[in-house]
Amino acid sequence: MIAEREKIRLIVGLGNPGPEYKDTRHNAGFMVVDLLAAELGTGRWRACCRSLAAEAFWGGEKVVLAKPQTFMNRSGEAVAPLLRWYGLEPSGLLVVCDDLDLPLGRIRIRKKGGDGGHRGLKSVIAALGSGEFARLRVGIGRPGPEIDVVEWVLERFTAEEGPFVEESLVRAVRAVLVILETGIEEAMNRFNRRQG
């Protein structure tokens, strides 16, 4: 049984709003949350706290999915008000984002931590005054030295990368469902292992 304080009730995918950023590497968090919304059968997305939010029920309890509309580097300006609006502590939050330092196709779950150089996480930590929230990182791989990192994260995945991206997004959704069902520890044990 999961202790009440460990139950995740708000799942926030980080990304950039607008059609020009759709399906870019930096929007992996949005992609996971969109797939999760389809899996959970959420209601309509609606504007709330500078985000698009949708509600669903899992195990008889409400789960809120959100996509901040503040742009990545100001994600905290949406996440902190969302927590207040829904009356949650940071321990009830799971943030889903991309990760340059994870290979394409890999995901990693952590109970808490620093920003790891990710500006979206940095903004969330600053706004909450705490890194005491769970995060699920989706690997997008790091480019070679000849490619600018900022350009890289704002590019769309290539056709060749497609199968790896799809696999990691599906794994991420499965991992979130395990987190909701049995908790972070179980999800870390199952999904943080290196895949063949």
PDB file of C-alpha atoms in Angstrom:
ATOM      1  CA  MET A   1       0.000   0.000   0.000  1.00  0.00           C
ATOM      2  CA  ILE A   2       1.362   3.461  -0.919  1.00  0.00           C
ATOM      3  CA  ALA A   3       1.543   5.995   1.885  1.00  0.00           C
ATOM      4  CA  GLU A   4      -0.841   8.903   1.244  1.00  0.00           C
ATOM      5  CA  ARG A   5       1.971  11.459   0.948  1.00  0.00           C
ATOM      6  CA  GLU A   6       3.618   9.408  -1.838  1.00  0.00           C
ATOM      7  CA  LYS A   7       0.566   9.181  -4.080  1.00  0.00           C
ATOM      8  CA  ILE A   8       1.004  11.026  -7.338  1.00  0.00           C
ATOM      9  CA  ARG A   9      -2.047  13.117  -8.166  1.00  0.00           C
ATOM     10  CA  LEU A  10      -0.621  15.691 -10.608  1.00  0.00           C
ATOM     11  CA  ILE A  11       1.339  14.632 -13.695  1.00  0.00           C
ATOM     12  CA  VAL A  12       2.918  17.514 -15.606  1.00  0.00           C
ATOM     13  CA  GLY A  13       4.541  17.074 -18.997  1.00  0.00           C
ATOM     14  CA  LEU A  14       7.028  19.803 -19.880  1.00  0.00           C
ATOM     15  CA  GLY A  15       7.281  21.293 -23.354  1.00  0.00           C
ATOM     16  CA  ASN A  16       6.702  24.365 -25.479  1.00  0.00           C
ATOM     17  CA  PRO A  17       3.220  25.366 -26.672  1.00  0.00           C
ATOM     18  CA  GLY A  18       2.361  26.072 -30.288  1.00  0.00           C
ATOM     19  CA  PRO A  19       2.318  24.106 -33.539  1.00  0.00           C
ATOM     20  CA  GLU A  20       5.897  25.023 -34.411  1.00  0.00           C
ATOM     21  CA  TYR A  21       7.108  23.005 -31.407  1.00  0.00           C
ATOM     22  CA  LYS A  22       4.808  20.011 -31.826  1.00  0.00           C
ATOM     23  CA  ASP A  23       6.714  16.698 -31.848  1.00  0.00           C
ATOM     24  CA  THR A  24      10.096  18.323 -31.170  1.00  0.00           C
ATOM     25  CA  ARG A  25      12.580  16.618 -28.860  1.00  0.00           C
ATOM     26  CA  HIS A  26      12.007  19.162 -26.087  1.00  0.00           C
ATOM     27  CA  ASN A  27       8.290  18.286 -26.121  1.00  0.00           C
ATOM     28  CA  ALA A  28       8.741  14.657 -25.082  1.00  0.00           C
ATOM     29  CA  GLY A  29       6.932  15.500 -21.821  1.00  0.00           C
ATOM     30  CA  PHE A  30       3.891  16.764 -23.726  1.00  0.00           C
ATOM     31  CA  MET A  31       3.929  13.621 -25.891  1.00  0.00           C
ATOM     32  CA  VAL A  32       3.897  11.303 -22.869  1.00  0.00           C
ATOM     33  CA  VAL A  33       1.073  13.219 -21.196  1.00  0.00           C
ATOM     34  CA  ASP A  34      -0.993  13.179 -24.416  1.00  0.00           C
ATOM     35  CA  LEU A  35      -0.605   9.391 -24.695  1.00  0.00           C
ATOM     36  CA  LEU A  36      -1.395   9.012 -21.002  1.00  0.00           C
ATOM     37  CA  ALA A  37      -4.551  11.106 -21.426  1.00  0.00           C
ATOM     38  CA  ALA A  38      -5.710   8.730 -24.169  1.00  0.00           C
ATOM     39  CA  GLU A  39      -4.899   5.712 -21.976  1.00  0.00           C
ATOM     40  CA  LEU A  40      -6.740   7.077 -18.933  1.00  0.00           C
ATOM     41  CA  GLY A  41      -9.693   8.437 -20.887  1.00  0.00           C
ATOM     42  CA  THR A  42      -9.491  11.964 -19.533  1.00  0.00           C
ATOM     43  CA  GLY A  43     -12.116  14.615 -20.010  1.00  0.00           C
ATOM     44  CA  ARG A  44     -11.549  17.697 -22.141  1.00  0.00           C
ATOM     45  CA  TRP A  45      -8.385  19.768 -21.804  1.00  0.00           C
ATOM     46  CA  ARG A  46      -9.171  23.137 -20.247  1.00  0.00           C
ATOM     47  CA  ALA A  47      -7.183  26.237 -19.362  1.00  0.00           C
ATOM     48  CA  CYS A  48      -6.057  26.295 -15.723  1.00  0.00           C
ATOM     49  CA  CYS A  49      -3.119  28.033 -14.029  1.00  0.00           C
ATOM     50  CA  ARG A  50      -1.339  28.928 -17.288  1.00  0.00           C
ATOM     51  CA  SER A  51      -1.646  25.289 -18.372  1.00  0.00           C
ATOM     52  CA  LEU A  52      -3.911  22.941 -20.251  1.00  0.00           C
ATOM     53  CA  ALA A  53      -5.261  20.469 -17.705  1.00  0.00           C
ATOM     54  CA  ALA A  54      -7.405  17.348 -17.932  1.00  0.00           C
ATOM     55  CA  GLU A  55      -8.778  15.126 -15.196  1.00  0.00           C
ATOM     56  CA  ALA A  56      -9.175  11.371 -15.025  1.00  0.00           C
ATOM     57  CA  PHE A  57      -9.797   8.739 -12.376  1.00  0.00           C
ATOM     58  CA  TRP A  58      -7.422   5.913 -11.570  1.00  0.00           C
ATOM     59  CA  GLY A  59      -8.079   3.471  -8.763  1.00  0.00           C
ATOM     60  CA  GLY A  60     -11.094   5.534  -7.771  1.00  0.00           C
ATOM     61  CA  GLU A  61      -9.058   8.708  -7.229  1.00  0.00           C
ATOM     62  CA  LYS A  62      -8.684  11.822  -9.332  1.00  0.00           C
ATOM     63  CA  VAL A  63      -5.492  12.271 -11.330  1.00  0.00           C
ATOM     64  CA  VAL A  64      -4.749  15.572 -13.063  1.00  0.00           C
ATOM     65  CA  LEU A  65      -2.655  15.787 -16.232  1.00  0.00           C
ATOM     66  CA  ALA A  66      -1.220  19.144 -17.256  1.00  0.00           C
ATOM     67  CA  LYS A  67       0.827  20.784 -20.000  1.00  0.00           C
ATOM     68  CA  PRO A  68       2.199  24.214 -19.020  1.00  0.00           C
ATOM     69  CA  GLN A  69       1.692  26.893 -21.673  1.00  0.00           C
ATOM     70  CA  THR A  70       4.451  29.160 -20.313  1.00  0.00           C
ATOM     71  CA  PHE A  71       7.272  27.773 -22.488  1.00  0.00           C
ATOM     72  CA  MET A  72       9.850  25.382 -21.101  1.00  0.00           C
ATOM     73  CA  ASN A  73      12.143  27.796 -19.270  1.00  0.00           C
ATOM     74  CA  ARG A  74       9.233  29.228 -17.249  1.00  0.00           C
ATOM     75  CA  SER A  75       7.456  25.946 -16.424  1.00  0.00           C
ATOM     76  CA  GLY A  76       7.516  26.662 -12.704  1.00  0.00           C
ATOM     77  CA  GLU A  77       5.185  29.625 -13.252  1.00  0.00           C
ATOM     78  CA  ALA A  78       2.501  27.070 -14.147  1.00  0.00           C
ATOM     79  CA  VAL A  79       3.430  24.145 -11.908  1.00  0.00           C
ATOM     80  CA  ALA A  80       3.445  26.026  -8.595  1.00  0.00           C
ATOM     81  CA  PRO A  81      -0.075  27.462  -9.143  1.00  0.00           C
ATOM     82  CA  LEU A  82      -1.335  24.035 -10.244  1.00  0.00           C
ATOM     83  CA  LEU A  83      -0.170  22.475  -6.979  1.00  0.00           C
ATOM     84  CA  ARG A  84      -1.867  25.254  -5.001  1.00  0.00           C
ATOM     85  CA  TRP A  85      -5.075  25.013  -7.060  1.00  0.00           C
ATOM     86  CA  TYR A  86      -5.381  21.275  -6.447  1.00  0.00           C
ATOM     87  CA  GLY A  87      -4.212  21.482  -2.809  1.00  0.00           C
ATOM     88  CA  LEU A  88      -1.187  19.252  -3.320  1.00  0.00           C
ATOM     89  CA  GLU A  89       2.321  19.113  -1.889  1.00  0.00           C
ATOM     90  CA  PRO A  90       5.349  18.599  -4.187  1.00  0.00           C
ATOM     91  CA  SER A  91       5.330  14.917  -3.121  1.00  0.00           C
ATOM     92  CA  GLY A  92       2.078  14.559  -5.098  1.00  0.00           C
ATOM     93  CA  LEU A  93       3.738  15.775  -8.312  1.00  0.00           C
ATOM     94  CA  LEU A  94       5.350  13.843 -11.170  1.00  0.00           C
ATOM     95  CA  VAL A  95       7.137  15.897 -13.843  1.00  0.00           C
ATOM     96  CA  VAL A  96       7.799  14.280 -17.236  1.00  0.00           C
ATOM     97  CA  CYS A  97      10.514  15.823 -19.410  1.00  0.00           C
ATOM     98  CA  ASP A  98      13.162  15.133 -22.035  1.00  0.00           C
ATOM     99  CA  ASP A  99      16.770  14.271 -21.127  1.00  0.00           C
ATOM    100  CA  LEU A 100      19.822  14.907 -23.311  1.00  0.00           C
ATOM    101  CA  ASP A 101      21.997  12.602 -21.238  1.00  0.00           C
ATOM    102  CA  LEU A 102      19.811   9.538 -21.698  1.00  0.00           C
ATOM    103  CA  PRO A 103      20.079   7.655 -24.986  1.00  0.00           C
ATOM    104  CA  LEU A 104      17.079   7.664 -27.275  1.00  0.00           C
ATOM    105  CA  GLY A 105      14.695   4.913 -26.185  1.00  0.00           C
ATOM    106  CA  ARG A 106      15.629   5.017 -22.484  1.00  0.00           C
ATOM    107  CA  ILE A 107      13.620   6.427 -19.594  1.00  0.00           C
ATOM    108  CA  ARG A 108      14.636   7.102 -16.001  1.00  0.00           C
ATOM    109  CA  ILE A 109      12.514   7.679 -12.903  1.00  0.00           C
ATOM    110  CA  ARG A 110      13.668   9.475  -9.751  1.00  0.00           C
ATOM    111  CA  LYS A 111      11.872  10.309  -6.500  1.00  0.00           C
ATOM    112  CA  LYS A 112      13.522  13.722  -6.215  1.00  0.00           C
ATOM    113  CA  GLY A 113      16.698  15.544  -7.135  1.00  0.00           C
ATOM    114  CA  GLY A 114      18.239  18.507  -8.904  1.00  0.00           C
ATOM    115  CA  ASP A 115      17.617  19.909 -12.344  1.00  0.00           C
ATOM    116  CA  GLY A 116      20.445  18.040 -14.119  1.00  0.00           C
ATOM    117  CA  GLY A 117      20.929  21.056 -16.384  1.00  0.00           C
ATOM    118  CA  HIS A 118      17.318  20.959 -17.607  1.00  0.00           C
ATOM    119  CA  ARG A 119      15.923  24.496 -17.625  1.00  0.00           C
ATOM    120  CA  GLY A 120      12.318  23.369 -17.274  1.00  0.00           C
ATOM    121  CA  LEU A 121      13.135  21.402 -14.122  1.00  0.00           C
ATOM    122  CA  LYS A 122      15.258  24.306 -12.890  1.00  0.00           C
ATOM    123  CA  SER A 123      12.235  26.613 -13.207  1.00  0.00           C
ATOM    124  CA  VAL A 124       9.962  24.148 -11.377  1.00  0.00           C
ATOM    125  CA  ILE A 125      12.452  23.686  -8.526  1.00  0.00           C
ATOM    126  CA  ALA A 126      12.884  27.461  -8.183  1.00  0.00           C
ATOM    127  CA  ALA A 127       9.122  28.072  -8.142  1.00  0.00           C
ATOM    128  CA  LEU A 128       8.461  25.334  -5.576  1.00  0.00           C
ATOM    129  CA  GLY A 129      11.556  26.045  -3.506  1.00  0.00           C
ATOM    130  CA  SER A 130      12.101  22.292  -3.503  1.00  0.00           C
ATOM    131  CA  GLY A 131      13.325  19.394  -5.619  1.00  0.00           C
ATOM    132  CA  GLU A 132      11.239  16.981  -3.533  1.00  0.00           C
ATOM    133  CA  PHE A 133       9.051  15.791  -6.392  1.00  0.00           C
ATOM    134  CA  ALA A 134       9.198  12.784  -8.684  1.00  0.00           C
ATOM    135  CA  ARG A 135      10.411  13.055 -12.251  1.00  0.00           C
ATOM    136  CA  LEU A 136      10.377  10.793 -15.267  1.00  0.00           C
ATOM    137  CA  ARG A 137      12.971  11.623 -17.911  1.00  0.00           C
ATOM    138  CA  VAL A 138      12.649  10.505 -21.525  1.00  0.00           C
ATOM    139  CA  GLY A 139      15.941  10.081 -23.345  1.00  0.00           C
ATOM    140  CA  ILE A 140      16.436  12.146 -26.501  1.00  0.00           C
ATOM    141  CA  GLY A 141      20.199  11.609 -26.806  1.00  0.00           C
ATOM    142  CA  ARG A 142      22.905  14.249 -27.078  1.00  0.00           C
ATOM    143  CA  PRO A 143      23.993  15.563 -30.485  1.00  0.00           C
ATOM    144  CA  GLY A 144      27.549  15.479 -31.764  1.00  0.00           C
ATOM    145  CA  PRO A 145      29.852  18.454 -31.086  1.00  0.00           C
ATOM    146  CA  GLU A 146      29.077  19.993 -34.476  1.00  0.00           C
ATOM    147  CA  ILE A 147      25.381  20.469 -33.596  1.00  0.00           C
ATOM    148  CA  ASP A 148      24.137  23.200 -31.248  1.00  0.00           C
ATOM    149  CA  VAL A 149      22.215  21.724 -28.313  1.00  0.00           C
ATOM    150  CA  VAL A 150      19.513  24.423 -28.402  1.00  0.00           C
ATOM    151  CA  GLU A 151      18.838  23.705 -32.075  1.00  0.00           C
ATOM    152  CA  TRP A 152      18.897  19.955 -31.396  1.00  0.00           C
ATOM    153  CA  VAL A 153      16.189  19.989 -28.713  1.00  0.00           C
ATOM    154  CA  LEU A 154      13.911  22.136 -30.874  1.00  0.00           C
ATOM    155  CA  GLU A 155      14.162  19.806 -33.891  1.00  0.00           C
ATOM    156  CA  ARG A 156      11.660  17.077 -34.674  1.00  0.00           C
ATOM    157  CA  PHE A 157      12.691  13.460 -34.409  1.00  0.00           C
ATOM    158  CA  THR A 158      13.843  11.885 -37.667  1.00  0.00           C
ATOM    159  CA  ALA A 159      12.052   9.016 -39.389  1.00  0.00           C
ATOM    160  CA  GLU A 160      14.917   6.706 -38.376  1.00  0.00           C
ATOM    161  CA  GLU A 161      14.474   7.683 -34.735  1.00  0.00           C
ATOM    162  CA  GLY A 162      10.710   7.122 -34.877  1.00  0.00           C
ATOM    163  CA  PRO A 163      10.608   3.505 -33.633  1.00  0.00           C
ATOM    164  CA  PHE A 164      12.894   4.308 -30.671  1.00  0.00           C
ATOM    165  CA  VAL A 165      10.811   7.356 -29.781  1.00  0.00           C
ATOM    166  CA  GLU A 166       7.580   5.385 -29.934  1.00  0.00           C
ATOM    167  CA  GLU A 167       9.053   2.647 -27.742  1.00  0.00           C
ATOM    168  CA  SER A 168      10.254   5.116 -25.103  1.00  0.00           C
ATOM    169  CA  LEU A 169       6.927   6.981 -25.031  1.00  0.00           C
ATOM    170  CA  VAL A 170       4.995   3.735 -24.576  1.00  0.00           C
ATOM    171  CA  ARG A 171       7.415   2.657 -21.819  1.00  0.00           C
ATOM    172  CA  ALA A 172       6.982   6.033 -20.141  1.00  0.00           C
ATOM    173  CA  VAL A 173       3.191   5.684 -20.114  1.00  0.00           C
ATOM    174  CA  ARG A 174       3.468   2.159 -18.698  1.00  0.00           C
ATOM    175  CA  ALA A 175       5.861   3.467 -16.049  1.00  0.00           C
ATOM    176  CA  VAL A 176       3.417   6.208 -15.009  1.00  0.00           C
ATOM    177  CA  LEU A 177       0.648   3.632 -14.662  1.00  0.00           C
ATOM    178  CA  VAL A 178       2.897   1.529 -12.409  1.00  0.00           C
ATOM    179  CA  ILE A 179       3.680   4.643 -10.348  1.00  0.00           C
ATOM    180  CA  LEU A 180      -0.036   5.294  -9.918  1.00  0.00           C
ATOM    181  CA  GLU A 181      -0.781   1.650  -9.116  1.00  0.00           C
ATOM    182  CA  THR A 182       2.093   0.587  -6.864  1.00  0.00           C
ATOM    183  CA  GLY A 183       4.421   3.559  -6.354  1.00  0.00           C
ATOM    184  CA  ILE A 184       7.735   5.032  -7.418  1.00  0.00           C
ATOM    185  CA  GLU A 185       9.975   2.275  -6.023  1.00  0.00           C
ATOM    186  CA  GLU A 186       8.336  -0.443  -8.084  1.00  0.00           C
ATOM    187  CA  ALA A 187       8.461   1.712 -11.215  1.00  0.00           C
ATOM    188  CA  MET A 188      12.150   2.515 -10.657  1.00  0.00           C
ATOM    189  CA  ASN A 189      12.951  -1.184 -10.231  1.00  0.00           C
ATOM    190  CA  ARG A 190      11.126  -2.118 -13.421  1.00  0.00           C
ATOM    191  CA  PHE A 191      11.891   0.739 -15.773  1.00  0.00           C
ATOM    192  CA  ASN A 192      15.297   2.170 -14.814  1.00  0.00           C
ATOM    193  CA  ARG A 193      17.102  -0.980 -15.914  1.00  0.00           C
ATOM    194  CA  ARG A 194      19.086  -0.705 -19.112  1.00  0.00           C
ATOM    195  CA  GLN A 195      17.215  -2.248 -22.022  1.00  0.00           C
ATOM    196  CA  GLY A 196      18.849  -4.569 -24.526  1.00  0.00           C
TER     197      GLY A 196
END
